[in-house]
Short mmCIF file of C-alpha atoms and ligand atoms in Angstrom, two decimals:
data_model
loop_
_atom_site.label_atom_id
_atom_site.label_comp_id
_atom_site.label_asym_id
_atom_site.label_seq_id
_atom_site.Cartn_x
_atom_site.Cartn_y
_atom_site.Cartn_z
CA MET A 1 0.09 0.06 0.41
CA GLU A 2 1.31 3.32 -1.00
CA ILE A 3 1.21 6.11 1.12
CA ILE A 4 1.55 10.23 0.00
CA PHE A 5 1.27 13.42 2.22
CA LYS A 6 -0.15 16.41 0.23
CA HIS A 7 -0.06 19.49 1.61
CA VAL A 8 -1.01 18.04 5.41
CA ALA A 9 -1.05 19.89 8.33
CA TYR A 10 -2.23 19.06 11.39
CA SER A 11 -2.53 21.28 14.88
CA TYR A 12 -3.85 19.79 18.62
CA GLN A 13 -6.08 21.55 20.13
CA THR A 14 -7.20 22.96 17.25
CA HIS A 15 -9.27 26.86 18.13
CA THR A 16 -8.46 26.52 21.48
CA PRO A 17 -5.43 28.79 22.92
CA PHE A 18 -3.34 26.20 23.09
CA GLN A 19 -3.72 25.30 20.09
CA ASN A 20 -0.30 23.38 18.63
CA ASN A 21 0.75 23.28 15.10
CA ALA A 22 2.33 19.35 14.98
CA LEU A 23 3.14 19.23 11.23
CA GLU A 24 3.03 21.86 8.67
CA ASP A 25 2.75 21.75 4.80
CA ILE A 26 4.20 18.39 4.17
CA ASN A 27 4.31 16.47 1.09
CA PHE A 28 6.02 12.56 0.98
CA GLU A 29 5.21 9.37 -0.96
CA ILE A 30 6.48 6.40 0.76
CA ALA A 31 6.17 2.87 -1.77
CA SER A 32 5.09 -0.31 -0.97
CA GLY A 33 7.06 -2.43 0.24
CA SER A 34 9.49 -0.04 1.38
CA PHE A 35 11.48 0.97 5.38
CA THR A 36 11.34 4.41 6.17
CA SER A 37 11.98 6.18 8.74
CA ILE A 38 11.21 8.98 10.28
CA ILE A 39 13.97 11.10 12.38
CA GLY A 40 13.96 14.34 14.22
CA SER A 41 14.71 16.42 17.56
CA THR A 42 11.77 15.74 20.08
CA GLY A 43 8.69 17.53 19.37
CA SER A 44 9.60 18.03 15.57
CA GLY A 45 5.92 15.46 14.48
CA LYS A 46 7.23 12.12 14.27
CA SER A 47 4.83 10.58 16.28
CA THR A 48 2.40 12.21 14.95
CA VAL A 49 2.73 11.31 10.94
CA LEU A 50 2.84 7.81 12.22
CA GLN A 51 -1.00 8.65 13.84
CA LEU A 52 -2.02 9.96 10.40
CA ILE A 53 -1.16 7.14 8.67
CA ASP A 54 -2.73 4.67 11.01
CA GLY A 55 -5.87 7.15 11.44
CA LEU A 56 -6.55 7.50 14.18
CA ILE A 57 -6.03 11.60 13.77
CA GLU A 58 -7.52 12.84 10.72
CA PRO A 59 -5.29 16.04 8.98
CA THR A 60 -6.37 19.62 9.67
CA GLY A 61 -4.82 20.45 6.61
CA GLY A 62 -4.08 18.68 2.85
CA SER A 63 -5.05 15.19 2.38
CA LEU A 64 -3.50 11.62 2.02
CA ALA A 65 -3.92 8.60 0.47
CA VAL A 66 -3.03 4.98 2.88
CA GLY A 67 -3.63 2.82 -0.47
CA ASP A 68 -7.59 2.59 -1.97
CA TYR A 69 -8.19 5.30 1.31
CA TYR A 70 -7.91 8.97 1.03
CA PHE A 71 -8.94 11.15 3.53
CA ASP A 72 -8.46 14.89 4.53
CA GLN A 73 -10.30 16.79 7.46
CA MET A 74 -13.67 16.01 6.41
CA THR A 75 -13.06 12.60 7.09
CA HIS A 76 -14.96 10.95 9.33
CA LEU A 77 -12.33 8.41 11.57
CA LYS A 78 -14.60 5.70 11.93
CA LYS A 79 -14.72 5.18 8.01
CA LEU A 80 -11.03 4.29 8.84
CA LYS A 81 -11.81 1.40 10.89
CA ASN A 82 -10.99 -1.08 7.88
CA LEU A 83 -7.51 0.57 7.19
CA ARG A 84 -5.91 -0.28 10.43
CA GLN A 85 -6.85 -3.34 10.25
CA LYS A 86 -4.24 -3.06 7.26
CA ILE A 87 -2.40 -1.62 9.81
CA GLY A 88 -0.12 -2.48 12.69
CA PHE A 89 1.24 0.13 15.23
CA ILE A 90 3.69 -0.23 17.44
CA PHE A 91 4.16 1.84 20.30
CA GLN A 92 6.93 3.29 22.48
CA PHE A 93 7.30 0.40 24.99
CA ALA A 94 4.72 -1.74 23.39
CA GLU A 95 4.69 -4.64 26.57
CA ASN A 96 3.04 -1.25 28.40
CA GLN A 97 0.04 -2.22 26.65
CA LEU A 98 -0.60 -6.37 27.68
CA PHE A 99 -3.65 -6.57 30.15
CA GLU A 100 -4.63 -10.05 29.70
CA GLU A 101 -4.22 -12.88 32.13
CA THR A 102 -2.00 -14.92 29.65
CA VAL A 103 -0.40 -14.90 27.13
CA GLU A 104 -2.37 -16.38 24.74
CA LYS A 105 -5.73 -14.37 25.73
CA ASP A 106 -3.19 -12.02 24.99
CA LEU A 107 -2.91 -12.54 21.90
CA MET A 108 -5.98 -13.96 20.38
CA PHE A 109 -7.72 -10.81 21.45
CA GLY A 110 -6.83 -9.33 18.30
CA PRO A 111 -8.39 -11.69 16.25
CA LEU A 112 -10.87 -12.20 17.94
CA ASN A 113 -11.66 -8.17 18.43
CA PHE A 114 -12.09 -8.76 13.94
CA ALA A 115 -14.33 -11.65 14.26
CA VAL A 116 -12.05 -14.47 13.76
CA ASP A 117 -13.69 -17.78 15.63
CA GLN A 118 -12.13 -18.97 19.55
CA GLN A 119 -10.16 -22.22 17.48
CA HIS A 120 -8.88 -20.39 14.33
CA ALA A 121 -7.71 -17.51 16.94
CA LYS A 122 -6.11 -19.77 19.56
CA GLU A 123 -4.72 -21.86 16.61
CA ASN A 124 -2.51 -18.18 15.21
CA ALA A 125 -1.82 -17.45 18.76
CA ARG A 126 0.16 -20.91 18.80
CA LYS A 127 1.57 -19.64 14.88
CA ILE A 128 2.79 -16.12 15.38
CA LEU A 129 5.37 -17.17 17.88
CA ALA A 130 7.36 -19.13 16.18
CA VAL A 131 7.56 -15.57 14.05
CA VAL A 132 9.04 -13.93 17.50
CA ASP A 133 11.31 -16.67 18.17
CA LEU A 134 9.29 -17.75 21.19
CA PRO A 135 8.01 -20.87 22.87
CA GLU A 136 4.67 -21.99 22.94
CA SER A 137 4.56 -22.75 26.31
CA VAL A 138 4.93 -19.28 27.07
CA LEU A 139 0.72 -19.14 26.31
CA ARG A 140 -0.32 -20.23 29.72
CA LEU A 141 1.58 -18.15 31.40
CA SER A 142 0.93 -14.18 32.68
CA PRO A 143 2.84 -11.52 30.66
CA LEU A 144 4.33 -10.42 34.11
CA ASP A 145 6.08 -13.94 34.23
CA LEU A 146 7.90 -13.11 30.79
CA SER A 147 11.02 -11.01 31.07
CA GLY A 148 11.07 -7.26 29.44
CA GLY A 149 12.04 -8.24 26.25
CA GLN A 150 9.80 -11.24 26.08
CA ARG A 151 7.11 -9.57 27.16
CA ARG A 152 7.78 -6.51 24.11
CA ARG A 153 7.75 -9.93 21.60
CA ILE A 154 4.76 -10.46 23.38
CA ALA A 155 3.44 -7.34 22.32
CA ILE A 156 5.04 -7.64 18.40
CA ALA A 157 3.34 -10.63 17.88
CA GLY A 158 0.00 -9.38 18.87
CA VAL A 159 0.34 -6.85 16.34
CA LEU A 160 1.87 -9.28 13.72
CA ILE A 161 -1.29 -11.60 14.24
CA ASN A 162 -3.15 -9.65 12.66
CA ASP A 163 -1.29 -9.72 9.06
CA PRO A 164 -0.80 -5.81 8.46
CA GLN A 165 0.25 -4.73 4.96
CA ILE A 166 2.31 -1.71 7.05
CA LEU A 167 4.18 -1.98 10.63
CA LEU A 168 4.09 1.60 12.10
CA LEU A 169 7.18 1.25 14.98
CA ASP A 170 8.02 4.25 17.14
CA GLU A 171 10.87 3.66 19.21
CA PRO A 172 10.70 -0.03 18.23
CA THR A 173 14.34 -1.27 20.63
CA VAL A 174 13.82 2.03 23.46
CA GLY A 175 14.95 0.07 27.00
CA LEU A 176 16.34 -3.15 24.97
CA ASP A 177 19.59 -5.06 25.70
CA PRO A 178 21.30 -5.44 23.11
CA GLU A 179 20.99 -8.95 21.86
CA ASN A 180 17.28 -7.90 22.36
CA HIS A 181 17.79 -4.67 20.11
CA LEU A 182 19.45 -6.36 16.90
CA GLU A 183 16.93 -9.64 17.49
CA LEU A 184 13.90 -7.34 17.00
CA MET A 185 15.69 -5.60 14.07
CA ALA A 186 16.24 -8.40 13.03
CA LEU A 187 12.26 -9.24 12.40
CA PHE A 188 11.66 -5.89 11.07
CA LYS A 189 13.69 -6.41 7.71
CA LYS A 190 12.84 -10.06 7.45
CA LEU A 191 9.17 -8.81 7.53
CA ASN A 192 9.95 -5.83 5.62
CA GLN A 193 11.71 -8.79 2.66
CA GLN A 194 8.72 -10.21 3.08
CA GLU A 195 7.10 -7.57 1.78
CA LYS A 196 5.62 -5.12 4.10
CA THR A 197 6.26 -1.28 4.14
CA ILE A 198 7.77 -0.48 7.47
CA ILE A 199 8.36 3.01 8.93
CA MET A 200 10.13 3.62 12.03
CA VAL A 201 10.64 6.16 14.33
CA SER A 202 14.23 5.63 15.71
CA HIS A 203 16.44 8.27 17.54
CA ASP A 204 19.05 5.34 17.28
CA MET A 205 20.65 6.62 14.27
CA ASN A 206 22.58 3.07 13.88
CA ASP A 207 19.45 1.54 12.67
CA VAL A 208 18.47 4.27 10.00
CA ALA A 209 21.57 3.72 8.23
CA LYS A 210 21.06 0.30 8.90
CA TYR A 211 18.14 -0.46 7.41
CA SER A 212 15.99 2.13 5.88
CA ASP A 213 15.95 3.22 1.74
CA GLN A 214 14.50 6.16 2.19
CA VAL A 215 14.89 9.36 5.72
CA ILE A 216 12.42 11.68 6.74
CA VAL A 217 13.66 14.53 8.42
CA LEU A 218 11.28 16.54 10.60
CA ASN A 219 11.31 19.89 12.57
CA GLN A 220 9.67 21.50 14.57
CA GLY A 221 6.28 19.99 12.15
CA LYS A 222 8.36 20.94 8.99
CA LEU A 223 9.83 18.16 6.53
CA ILE A 224 13.28 19.94 5.71
CA LYS A 225 15.26 16.71 4.17
CA LYS A 226 14.42 13.37 2.14
CA ALA A 227 16.81 11.28 0.97
CA SER A 228 18.59 7.95 0.97
CA PRO A 229 20.58 6.84 4.65
CA GLU A 230 23.75 7.54 2.60
CA ILE A 231 23.19 11.53 1.88
CA ILE A 232 21.71 12.01 5.36
CA PHE A 233 24.64 10.14 7.19
CA ALA A 234 27.14 11.90 4.09
CA ASP A 235 26.30 15.38 5.33
CA GLU A 236 27.59 16.15 8.84
CA PRO A 237 26.85 20.18 8.98
CA PHE A 238 23.25 19.00 7.97
CA LEU A 239 22.96 16.74 10.96
CA LYS A 240 24.84 18.75 13.71
CA SER A 241 22.60 21.31 12.79
CA GLN A 242 19.22 19.28 13.86
CA GLN A 243 21.60 17.76 16.46
CA LEU A 244 21.29 14.93 15.17
CA ALA A 245 23.60 12.26 15.65
CA LEU A 246 26.04 9.99 12.98
CA PRO A 247 25.67 6.05 12.81
CA ASP A 248 28.82 4.69 14.83
CA THR A 249 30.28 2.85 11.33
CA ILE A 250 30.11 6.23 10.07
CA ALA A 251 31.81 8.18 12.66
CA PHE A 252 34.36 5.53 12.67
CA ALA A 253 34.96 5.46 8.67
CA ASN A 254 35.31 9.79 8.92
CA GLU A 255 38.26 9.39 11.42
CA LEU A 256 39.66 6.20 9.43
CA LYS A 257 39.42 9.03 6.71
CA LYS A 258 41.19 11.94 8.09
CA LEU A 259 43.56 9.15 8.65
CA GLY A 260 44.51 9.28 5.28
CA LEU A 261 42.62 5.74 4.10
CA LYS A 262 40.41 6.27 1.32
CA LEU A 263 36.94 4.79 1.43
CA ASP A 264 35.28 6.65 -1.50
CA GLU A 265 32.13 4.40 -0.56
CA PRO A 266 29.08 5.62 1.27
CA ILE A 267 28.80 2.75 4.41
CA LYS A 268 26.00 2.38 6.34
CA ASP A 269 26.95 -0.67 8.39
CA GLU A 270 30.19 -2.77 10.36
CA GLN A 271 30.06 -5.17 6.86
CA GLU A 272 29.57 -2.31 4.42
CA LEU A 273 32.77 -0.58 6.53
CA ILE A 274 34.90 -3.78 7.00
CA LEU A 275 34.78 -4.79 3.51
CA ALA A 276 35.57 -1.23 2.52
CA ILE A 277 38.68 -1.28 4.98
CA ARG A 278 39.95 -5.17 3.29
CA LYS A 279 39.97 -3.95 -0.06
CA GLN A 280 41.86 -0.96 1.48
CA PHE A 281 44.62 -3.49 2.78
CA LEU A 282 44.58 -5.82 -0.47
CA LEU A 283 44.73 -2.88 -2.52
CA ARG A 284 47.86 -1.32 -0.62
CA LYS A 285 48.99 -4.91 -0.38
CA LYS A 286 49.75 -5.27 -4.23
CA ILE A 287 51.12 -1.79 -4.73
N1 ATP B 1 -2.10 15.08 22.65
C1 ATP B 1 -1.73 16.21 22.26
N2 ATP B 1 -2.38 17.98 22.60
C2 ATP B 1 -0.95 18.51 22.41
N3 ATP B 1 -0.17 19.01 21.97
C3 ATP B 1 0.76 17.65 21.69
C4 ATP B 1 -0.07 16.59 21.77
N4 ATP B 1 0.82 14.95 21.19
C5 ATP B 1 1.75 16.14 20.85
N5 ATP B 1 1.68 17.22 20.87
C6 ATP B 1 3.31 18.22 20.69
O1 ATP B 1 2.60 18.15 19.16
C7 ATP B 1 4.20 18.40 19.12
C8 ATP B 1 4.56 17.22 17.86
O2 ATP B 1 4.54 16.12 18.96
P1 ATP B 1 5.15 14.58 18.06
O3 ATP B 1 4.92 13.57 19.66
O4 ATP B 1 4.37 14.17 16.76
O5 ATP B 1 6.96 14.79 18.00
P2 ATP B 1 8.31 13.52 18.44
O6 ATP B 1 8.50 14.19 16.92
O7 ATP B 1 7.42 12.02 18.25
O8 ATP B 1 8.26 13.62 19.85
P3 ATP B 1 9.06 12.35 20.26
O9 ATP B 1 10.37 12.71 19.99
O10 ATP B 1 9.33 13.36 21.61
O11 ATP B 1 8.43 11.30 20.68
C9 ATP B 1 5.18 18.71 20.21
O12 ATP B 1 5.49 19.86 20.00
C10 ATP B 1 3.67 18.39 20.71
O13 ATP B 1 4.13 18.74 22.80
#
């Protein structure tokens, strides 16, 4: 499902003294099956963009299209219920939304809500655990008996069980240990390779550089740059002006360049950095 924003604006608490113009004249397109990251400093409007795509709020100006669904300020949010079925929203600290007595009941909640019968909902709950790499034995447990990382996985499984075409991720790995962090990002990458469109809000520039096809930069409610990660992270002065960090591998590659190593190709993760350094050493050996 393609996503198109045309002159989108959003204000909180409109027509009150507390009106907050969170987004202004936002224009972008997100291709079906792509991985887009949205970055920008605190309060720049990233989460508001995700809420608009999910049809949780309607724009106060302009219009947007998500697949066949078109909406503007005249649209009734109730009409977007079917759209929300096709989108999975993984909120920050998603595990805080687990509320049932058992993992199984929690996982069955979504399908039962979308009129799937008990038996199929149970079967789907069992199957989805494999996707998030958890054993079936957790089904009988209370979410409170699980570790933080496992609880996050159950919350994500509860979203994936509805087989969404678009995944909205709001800081999906925040607070996780490095191992769980890596494994979850690998899962999102795999889902993306299975044609799911991913839109991720993140403050983690390593993930943004490594996984995205496209990066959207917001600043105080305005879109100020939209480009590939290679282009975004090659512009250090721009990143500094936005208080955005360089990904570790790119920062390291820049230090190596200062020491005289020729690293001309764009580098976005450890793997590419290792290959580029190896190539330089092989070239030097030949000389
Ligand atoms: N429910 C709300 N009522 C009023 N203002 C809000 C509300 N939610 C967000 N805002 C304001 O809208 C602006 C954009 O907020 P948003 O949460 O989209 O930014 P963000 O880039 O996701 O921030 P963060 O990185 O801190 O999560 C901010 O000025 C914020 O204070």
